[in-house]
Coordinates of C-alpha atoms and ligand atoms in Angstrom, one line a residue:
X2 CA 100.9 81.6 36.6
X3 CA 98.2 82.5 39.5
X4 CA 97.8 85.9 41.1
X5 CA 98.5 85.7 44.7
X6 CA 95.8 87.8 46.0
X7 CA 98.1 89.0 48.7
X8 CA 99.7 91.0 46.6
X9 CA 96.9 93.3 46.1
X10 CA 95.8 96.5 48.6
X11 CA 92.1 96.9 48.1
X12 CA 92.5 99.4 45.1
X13 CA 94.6 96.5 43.3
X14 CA 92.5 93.8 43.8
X15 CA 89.8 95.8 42.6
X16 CA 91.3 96.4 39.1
X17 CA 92.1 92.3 39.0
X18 CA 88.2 91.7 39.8
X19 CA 87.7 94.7 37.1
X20 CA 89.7 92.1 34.7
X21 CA 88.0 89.1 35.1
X22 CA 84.9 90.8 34.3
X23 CA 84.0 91.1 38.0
X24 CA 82.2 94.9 40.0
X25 CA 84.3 96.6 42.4
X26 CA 81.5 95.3 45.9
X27 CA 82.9 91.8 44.2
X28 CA 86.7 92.5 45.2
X29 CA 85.1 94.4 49.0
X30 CA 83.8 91.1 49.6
X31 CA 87.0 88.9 48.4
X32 CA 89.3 91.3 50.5
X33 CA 87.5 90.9 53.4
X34 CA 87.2 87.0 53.5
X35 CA 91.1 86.9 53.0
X36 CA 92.2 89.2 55.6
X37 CA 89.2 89.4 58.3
X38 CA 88.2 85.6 58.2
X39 CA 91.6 84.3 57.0
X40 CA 90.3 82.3 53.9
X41 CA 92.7 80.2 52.3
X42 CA 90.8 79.1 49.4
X43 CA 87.7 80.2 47.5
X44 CA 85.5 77.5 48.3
X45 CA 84.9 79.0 51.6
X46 CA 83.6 82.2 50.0
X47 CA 79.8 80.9 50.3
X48 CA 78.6 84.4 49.7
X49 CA 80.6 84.4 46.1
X50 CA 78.4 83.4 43.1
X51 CA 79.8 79.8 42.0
X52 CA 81.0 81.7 38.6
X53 CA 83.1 83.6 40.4
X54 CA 84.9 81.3 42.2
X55 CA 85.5 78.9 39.4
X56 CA 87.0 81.9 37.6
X57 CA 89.5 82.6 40.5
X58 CA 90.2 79.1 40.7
X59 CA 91.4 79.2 37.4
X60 CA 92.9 82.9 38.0
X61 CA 94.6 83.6 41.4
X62 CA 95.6 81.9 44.6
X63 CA 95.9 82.8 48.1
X64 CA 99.1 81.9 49.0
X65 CA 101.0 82.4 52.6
X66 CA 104.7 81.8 53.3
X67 CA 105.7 78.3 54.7
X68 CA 106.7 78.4 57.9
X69 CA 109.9 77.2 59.0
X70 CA 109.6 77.7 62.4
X71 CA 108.1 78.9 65.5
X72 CA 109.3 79.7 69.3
X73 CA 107.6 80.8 71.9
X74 CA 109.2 83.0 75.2
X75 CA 108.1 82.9 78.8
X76 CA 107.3 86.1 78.2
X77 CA 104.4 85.6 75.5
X78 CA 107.0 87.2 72.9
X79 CA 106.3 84.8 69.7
X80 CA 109.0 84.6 66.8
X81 CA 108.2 82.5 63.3
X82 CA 110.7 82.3 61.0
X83 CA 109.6 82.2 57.3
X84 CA 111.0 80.3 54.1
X85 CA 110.6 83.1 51.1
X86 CA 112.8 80.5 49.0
X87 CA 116.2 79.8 47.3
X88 CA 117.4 79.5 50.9
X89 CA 116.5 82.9 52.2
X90 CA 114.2 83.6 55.4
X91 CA 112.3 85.9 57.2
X92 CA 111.2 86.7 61.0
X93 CA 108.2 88.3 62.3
X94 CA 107.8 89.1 66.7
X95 CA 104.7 89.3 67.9
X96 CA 104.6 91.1 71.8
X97 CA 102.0 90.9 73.8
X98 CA 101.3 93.6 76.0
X99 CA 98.4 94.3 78.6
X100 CA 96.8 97.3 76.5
X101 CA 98.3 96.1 72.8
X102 CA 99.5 93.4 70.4
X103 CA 102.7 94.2 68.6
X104 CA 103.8 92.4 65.4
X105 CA 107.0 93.2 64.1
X106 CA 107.5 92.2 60.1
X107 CA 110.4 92.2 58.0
X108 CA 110.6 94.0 54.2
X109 CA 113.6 92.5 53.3
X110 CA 115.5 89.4 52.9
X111 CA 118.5 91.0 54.6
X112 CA 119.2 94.2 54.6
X113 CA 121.9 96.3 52.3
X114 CA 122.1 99.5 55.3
X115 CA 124.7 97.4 57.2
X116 CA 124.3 98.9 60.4
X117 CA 126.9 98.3 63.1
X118 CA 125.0 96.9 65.4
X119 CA 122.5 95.2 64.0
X120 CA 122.7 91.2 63.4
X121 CA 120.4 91.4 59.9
X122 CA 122.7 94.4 58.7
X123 CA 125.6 91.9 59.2
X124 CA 124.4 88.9 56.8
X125 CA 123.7 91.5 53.5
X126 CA 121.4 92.0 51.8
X127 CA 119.6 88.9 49.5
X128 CA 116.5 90.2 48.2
X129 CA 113.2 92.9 48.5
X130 CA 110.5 90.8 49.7
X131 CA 107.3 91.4 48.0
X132 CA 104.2 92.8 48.8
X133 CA 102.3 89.7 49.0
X134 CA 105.3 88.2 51.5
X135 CA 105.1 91.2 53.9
X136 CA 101.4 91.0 53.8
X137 CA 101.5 87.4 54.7
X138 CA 103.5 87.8 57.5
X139 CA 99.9 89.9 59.3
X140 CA 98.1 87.7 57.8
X141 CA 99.2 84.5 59.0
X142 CA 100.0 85.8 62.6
X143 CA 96.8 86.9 62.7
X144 CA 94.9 84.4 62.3
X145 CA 97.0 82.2 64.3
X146 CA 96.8 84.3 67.4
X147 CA 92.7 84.4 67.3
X148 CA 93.2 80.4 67.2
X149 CA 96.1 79.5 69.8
X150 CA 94.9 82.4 72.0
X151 CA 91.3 81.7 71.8
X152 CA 90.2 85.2 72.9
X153 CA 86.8 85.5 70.9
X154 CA 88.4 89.0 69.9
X155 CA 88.2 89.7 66.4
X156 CA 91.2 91.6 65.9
X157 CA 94.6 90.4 68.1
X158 CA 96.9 92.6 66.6
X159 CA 96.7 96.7 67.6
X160 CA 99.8 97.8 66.1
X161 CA 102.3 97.0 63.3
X162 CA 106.0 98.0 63.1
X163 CA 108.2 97.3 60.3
X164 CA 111.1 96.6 62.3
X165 CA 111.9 93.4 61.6
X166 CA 114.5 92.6 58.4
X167 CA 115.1 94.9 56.2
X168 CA 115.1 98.9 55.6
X169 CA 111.3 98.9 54.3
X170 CA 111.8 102.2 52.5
X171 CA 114.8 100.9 50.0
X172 CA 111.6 98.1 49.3
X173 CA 108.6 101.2 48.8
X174 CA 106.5 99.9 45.9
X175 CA 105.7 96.5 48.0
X176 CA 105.9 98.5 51.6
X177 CA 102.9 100.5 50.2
X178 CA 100.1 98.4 49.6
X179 CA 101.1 96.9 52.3
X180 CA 100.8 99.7 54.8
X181 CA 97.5 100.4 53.0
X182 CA 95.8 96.6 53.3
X183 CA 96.6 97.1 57.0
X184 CA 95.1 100.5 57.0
X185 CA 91.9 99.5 54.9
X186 CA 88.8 99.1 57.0
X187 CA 88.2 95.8 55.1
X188 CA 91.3 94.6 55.4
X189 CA 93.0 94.9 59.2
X190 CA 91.5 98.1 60.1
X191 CA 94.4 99.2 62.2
X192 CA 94.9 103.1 62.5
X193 CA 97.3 105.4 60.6
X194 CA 99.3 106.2 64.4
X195 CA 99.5 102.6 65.2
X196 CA 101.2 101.1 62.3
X197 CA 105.1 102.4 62.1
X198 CA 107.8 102.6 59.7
X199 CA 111.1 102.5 60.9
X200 CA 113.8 103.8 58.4
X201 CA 117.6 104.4 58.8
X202 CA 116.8 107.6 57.2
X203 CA 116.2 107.2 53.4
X204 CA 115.3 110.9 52.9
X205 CA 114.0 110.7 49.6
X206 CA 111.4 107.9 50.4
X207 CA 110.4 109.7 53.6
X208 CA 109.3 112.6 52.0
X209 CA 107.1 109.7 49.5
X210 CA 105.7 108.3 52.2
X211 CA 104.3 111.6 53.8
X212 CA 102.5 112.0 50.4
X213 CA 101.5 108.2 49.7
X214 CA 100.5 106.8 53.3
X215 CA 101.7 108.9 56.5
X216 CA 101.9 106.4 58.5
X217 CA 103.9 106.8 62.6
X218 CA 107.7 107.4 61.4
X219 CA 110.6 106.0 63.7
X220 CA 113.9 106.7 62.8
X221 CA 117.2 105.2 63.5
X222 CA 119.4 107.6 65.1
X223 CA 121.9 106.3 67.4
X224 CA 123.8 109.0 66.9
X225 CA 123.8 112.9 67.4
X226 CA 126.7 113.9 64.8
X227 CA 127.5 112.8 61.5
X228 CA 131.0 111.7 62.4
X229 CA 129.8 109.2 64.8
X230 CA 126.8 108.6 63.2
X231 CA 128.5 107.4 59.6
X232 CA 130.2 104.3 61.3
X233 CA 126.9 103.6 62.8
X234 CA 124.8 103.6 60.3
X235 CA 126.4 104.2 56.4
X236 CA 123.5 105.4 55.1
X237 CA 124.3 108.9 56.8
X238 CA 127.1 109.2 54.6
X239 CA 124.7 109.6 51.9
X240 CA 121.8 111.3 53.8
X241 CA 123.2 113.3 56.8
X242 CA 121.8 114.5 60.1
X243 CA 120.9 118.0 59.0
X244 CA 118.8 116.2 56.0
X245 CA 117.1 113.9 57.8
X246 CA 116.0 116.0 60.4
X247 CA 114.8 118.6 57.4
X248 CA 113.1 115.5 55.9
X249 CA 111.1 114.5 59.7
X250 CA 110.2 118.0 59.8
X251 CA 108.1 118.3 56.3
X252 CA 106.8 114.6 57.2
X253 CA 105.2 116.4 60.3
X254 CA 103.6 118.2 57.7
X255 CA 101.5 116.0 56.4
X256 CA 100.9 114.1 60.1
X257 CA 99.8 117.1 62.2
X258 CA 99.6 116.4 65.6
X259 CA 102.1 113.3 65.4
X260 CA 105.9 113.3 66.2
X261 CA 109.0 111.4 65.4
X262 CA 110.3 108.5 66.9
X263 CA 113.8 108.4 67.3
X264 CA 115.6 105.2 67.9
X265 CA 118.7 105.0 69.7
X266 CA 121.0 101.4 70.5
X267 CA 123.0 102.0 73.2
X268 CA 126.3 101.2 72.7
X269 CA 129.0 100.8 75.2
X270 CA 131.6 103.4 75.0
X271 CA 130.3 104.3 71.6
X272 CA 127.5 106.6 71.7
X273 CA 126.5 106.5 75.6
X274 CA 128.7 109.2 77.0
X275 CA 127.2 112.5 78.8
X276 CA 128.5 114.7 76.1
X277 CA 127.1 112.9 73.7
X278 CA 123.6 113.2 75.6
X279 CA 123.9 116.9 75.7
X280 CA 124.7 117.1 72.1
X281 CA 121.3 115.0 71.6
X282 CA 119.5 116.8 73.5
X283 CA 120.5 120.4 71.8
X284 CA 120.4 118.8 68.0
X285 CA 116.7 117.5 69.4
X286 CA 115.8 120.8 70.6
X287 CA 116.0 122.9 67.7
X288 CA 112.5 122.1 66.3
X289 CA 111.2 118.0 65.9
X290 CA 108.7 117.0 67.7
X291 CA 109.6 114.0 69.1
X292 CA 110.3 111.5 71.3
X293 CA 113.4 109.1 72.1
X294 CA 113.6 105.5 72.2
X295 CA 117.0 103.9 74.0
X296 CA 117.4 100.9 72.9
X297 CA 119.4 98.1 75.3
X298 CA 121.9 97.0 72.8
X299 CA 121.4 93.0 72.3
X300 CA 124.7 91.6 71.9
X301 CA 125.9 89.6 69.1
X302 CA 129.3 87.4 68.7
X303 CA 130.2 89.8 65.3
X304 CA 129.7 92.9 66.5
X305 CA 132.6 93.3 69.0
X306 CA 130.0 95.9 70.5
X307 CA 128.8 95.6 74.3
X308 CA 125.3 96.5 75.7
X309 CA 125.8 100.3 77.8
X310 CA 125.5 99.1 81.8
X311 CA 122.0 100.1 83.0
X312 CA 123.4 102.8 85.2
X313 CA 124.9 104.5 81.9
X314 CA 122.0 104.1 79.8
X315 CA 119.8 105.6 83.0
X316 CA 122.3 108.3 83.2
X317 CA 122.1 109.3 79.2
X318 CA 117.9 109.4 79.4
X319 CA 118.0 111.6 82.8
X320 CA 120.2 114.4 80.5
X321 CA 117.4 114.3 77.7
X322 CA 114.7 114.0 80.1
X323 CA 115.9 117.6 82.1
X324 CA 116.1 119.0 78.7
X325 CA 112.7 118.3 77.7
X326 CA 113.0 115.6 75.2
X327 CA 110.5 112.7 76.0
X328 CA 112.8 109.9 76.7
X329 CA 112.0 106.2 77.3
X330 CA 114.2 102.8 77.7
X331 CA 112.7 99.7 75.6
X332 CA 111.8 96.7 78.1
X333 CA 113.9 93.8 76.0
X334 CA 111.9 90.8 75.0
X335 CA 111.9 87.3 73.9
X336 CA 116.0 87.7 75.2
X337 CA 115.3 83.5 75.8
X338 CA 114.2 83.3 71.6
X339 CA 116.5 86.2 69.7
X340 CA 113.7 87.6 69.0
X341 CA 115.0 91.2 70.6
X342 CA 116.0 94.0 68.1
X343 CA 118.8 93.8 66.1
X344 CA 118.5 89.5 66.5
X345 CA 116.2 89.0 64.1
X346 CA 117.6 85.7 61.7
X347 CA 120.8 85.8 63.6
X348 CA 121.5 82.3 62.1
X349 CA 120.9 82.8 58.8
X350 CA 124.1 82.6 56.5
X351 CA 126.1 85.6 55.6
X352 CA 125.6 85.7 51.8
X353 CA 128.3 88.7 51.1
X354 CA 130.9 88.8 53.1
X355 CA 129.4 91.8 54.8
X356 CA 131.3 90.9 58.1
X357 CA 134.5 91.6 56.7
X358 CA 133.6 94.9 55.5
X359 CA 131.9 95.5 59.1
X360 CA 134.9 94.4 60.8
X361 CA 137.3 96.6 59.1
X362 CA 134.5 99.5 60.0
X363 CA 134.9 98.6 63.5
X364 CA 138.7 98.8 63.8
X365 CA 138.5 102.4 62.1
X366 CA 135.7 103.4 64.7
X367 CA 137.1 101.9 67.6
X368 CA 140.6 104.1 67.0
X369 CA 138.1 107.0 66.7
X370 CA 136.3 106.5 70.1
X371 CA 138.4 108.7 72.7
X372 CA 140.6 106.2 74.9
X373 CA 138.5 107.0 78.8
X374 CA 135.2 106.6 77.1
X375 CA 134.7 103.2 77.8
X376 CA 134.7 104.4 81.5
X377 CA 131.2 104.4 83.5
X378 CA 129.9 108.1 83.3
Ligands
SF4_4 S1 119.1 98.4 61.7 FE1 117.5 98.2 60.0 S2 118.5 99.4 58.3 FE2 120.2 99.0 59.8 S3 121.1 97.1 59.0 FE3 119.5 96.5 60.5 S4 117.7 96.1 59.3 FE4 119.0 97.3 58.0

């Protein structure tokens, strides 16, 4: 069996040159016709001695994911759905915007957090992707957008966030190399502040992170207290608010001058109430920097959750905003291709019967949410 060379950060690629006899400059100048020029096969490499591509030839491959599918919004908003085999699939979004380019990748085939309100947490979880499959996902976007968008830029996409499937710190030893291929100066080039991890809040892997590759953290939140914030999002049950907050704190650490973004889905009657905003805004106070994403909830038929009415989510980022937390409402987009938050592979089978157990979560949290709430603040 081959080597897919997209498995390997610089570093790695380096010590696979180092075993086919080649010097480190050799593996520079391999790294940078895969991921700058978007070589597909050696025979491009005309500034590789002829030795050395017969010996990768025979040694390695570069090899992408098939692509399954690919739609395209009125609003620019790209989504490609990927085959990663044995009848699992992936999604990457790409967003255009007037000052950036946004790709969204997955680290999972599924995901095993099983958050409420979240489409991928709903099908279970199938399988970590691996490094070489997360990288591909840059790598073919990439070079796609410089060719259907024709700008004669050399670089299209300015910012990464793993946001797509999948809780990329329960999948750390691919997420890693990774991060640091789209860090590297040979590879993507992209800076530490615009390439984001987005984590339910695996405490342990957060604090690896801040030591391996600090890149911008976001954190799901959606919820100020851990009684609310359990049937949200499980994983609090194991790693609470008071943890996780500890855990941002000592990541600042090793970011100085960086803050925590905190992700918030705004749920209808759930977690959009006034009190629940002052609560926020005191638990936010006591020392994170930060700032606070409201998320428009995208609706799905399983969730039995509704999207908070504008006026309510407007209301919620007013109480944060007077108490001095930076607060900002996510514009939705690609509503016309799924390819919002929480959508990603919405038609993908459920593979564990996750739904049932989400159901019965949503009958216990329903009786726990107070009987007016549902009422417009
Ligand atoms: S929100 Fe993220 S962590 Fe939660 S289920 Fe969805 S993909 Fe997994």
């Amino acid at each position: 069996m081959t080597a897919n060379l997209l498995d390997f950060d610089l570093e790695g690629l380096a010590a696979f040159c180092a075993e086919l006899g080649e010097k480190r400059f050799r593996a520079t100048q391999l790294f940078r016709w895969i991921h700058q020029k978007g070589a597909r096969d050696f025979g491009q490499m005309t500034d590789l001695a002829k030795s050395l591509r017969e010996k990768l030839e025979g040694n390695a491959r570069i090899e992408g994911l098939p692509l399954i599918s690919q739609h395209e919004s009125a609003d620019g908003t790209i989504k490609w759905l990927f085959d990663v085999g044995d009848g699992n699939a992936v999604e990457s979004v790409f967003i255009p915007e007037e000052d950036r380019g946004t790709l969204c990748i997955s680290s999972q085939a599924g995901c095993a957090v099983g958050c409420r309100f979240c489409s991928t947490g709903h099908q279970g979880f199938s399988r970590n992707l691996a490094t070489g499959e997360i990288t591909a996902q840059l790598w073919f976007a990439e070079h796609f957008l410089r060719e259907h968008l024709k700008t004669g830029s050399d670089r299209v996409i300015s910012n990464v966030v793993m946001m797509g499937m999948g809780e990329p710190l329960q999948n750390y030893a691919a997420l890693v190399p990774a991060l640091k291929t789209m860090l590297d100066d040979h590879g993507y080039g992209l800076s530490r502040r615009r390439v984001t991890v987005s984590t339910s809040g695996v405490v342990p892997m957060i604090d690896r992170l801040s030591e391996d590759c600090p890149v911008a953290l976001a954190v799901s939140l959606h919820a100020p207290k851990d009684e609310l914030r359990d049937k949200l999002v499980p994983l609090n049950r194991k790693y609470p608010i008071a943890e996780l907050l500890d855990a941002c704190n000592r990541y600042l650490v090793h970011a100085p001058r960086d803050f925590i973004t905190f992700e918030y889905c705004m749920l209808d009657g759930v977690n959009d109430l006034p009190e629940l905003a002052r609560e926020l805004a005191h638990l936010l106070q006591r020392g994170v920097s930060c700032k606070l994403n409201l998320i428009p909830f995208n609706p799905f038929p399983a969730s039995g959750l509704v999207r908070s009415p504008q006026q309510r989510v407007q209301a919620f980022a007013k109480i944060l905003s007077d108490a001095g937390i930076v607060t900002t409402v996510r514009k939705t987009r690609g509503d016309d291709i799924d390819a919002a938050c929480g959508q990603l592979a919405g038609d993908v089978q459920d593979r564990t019967r996750v739904d049932r157990r989400i159901a019965q979560q949503r009958t216990v949290m329903l009786k726990a949410v107070p009987a007016d709430s549902t009422k417009e603040a």
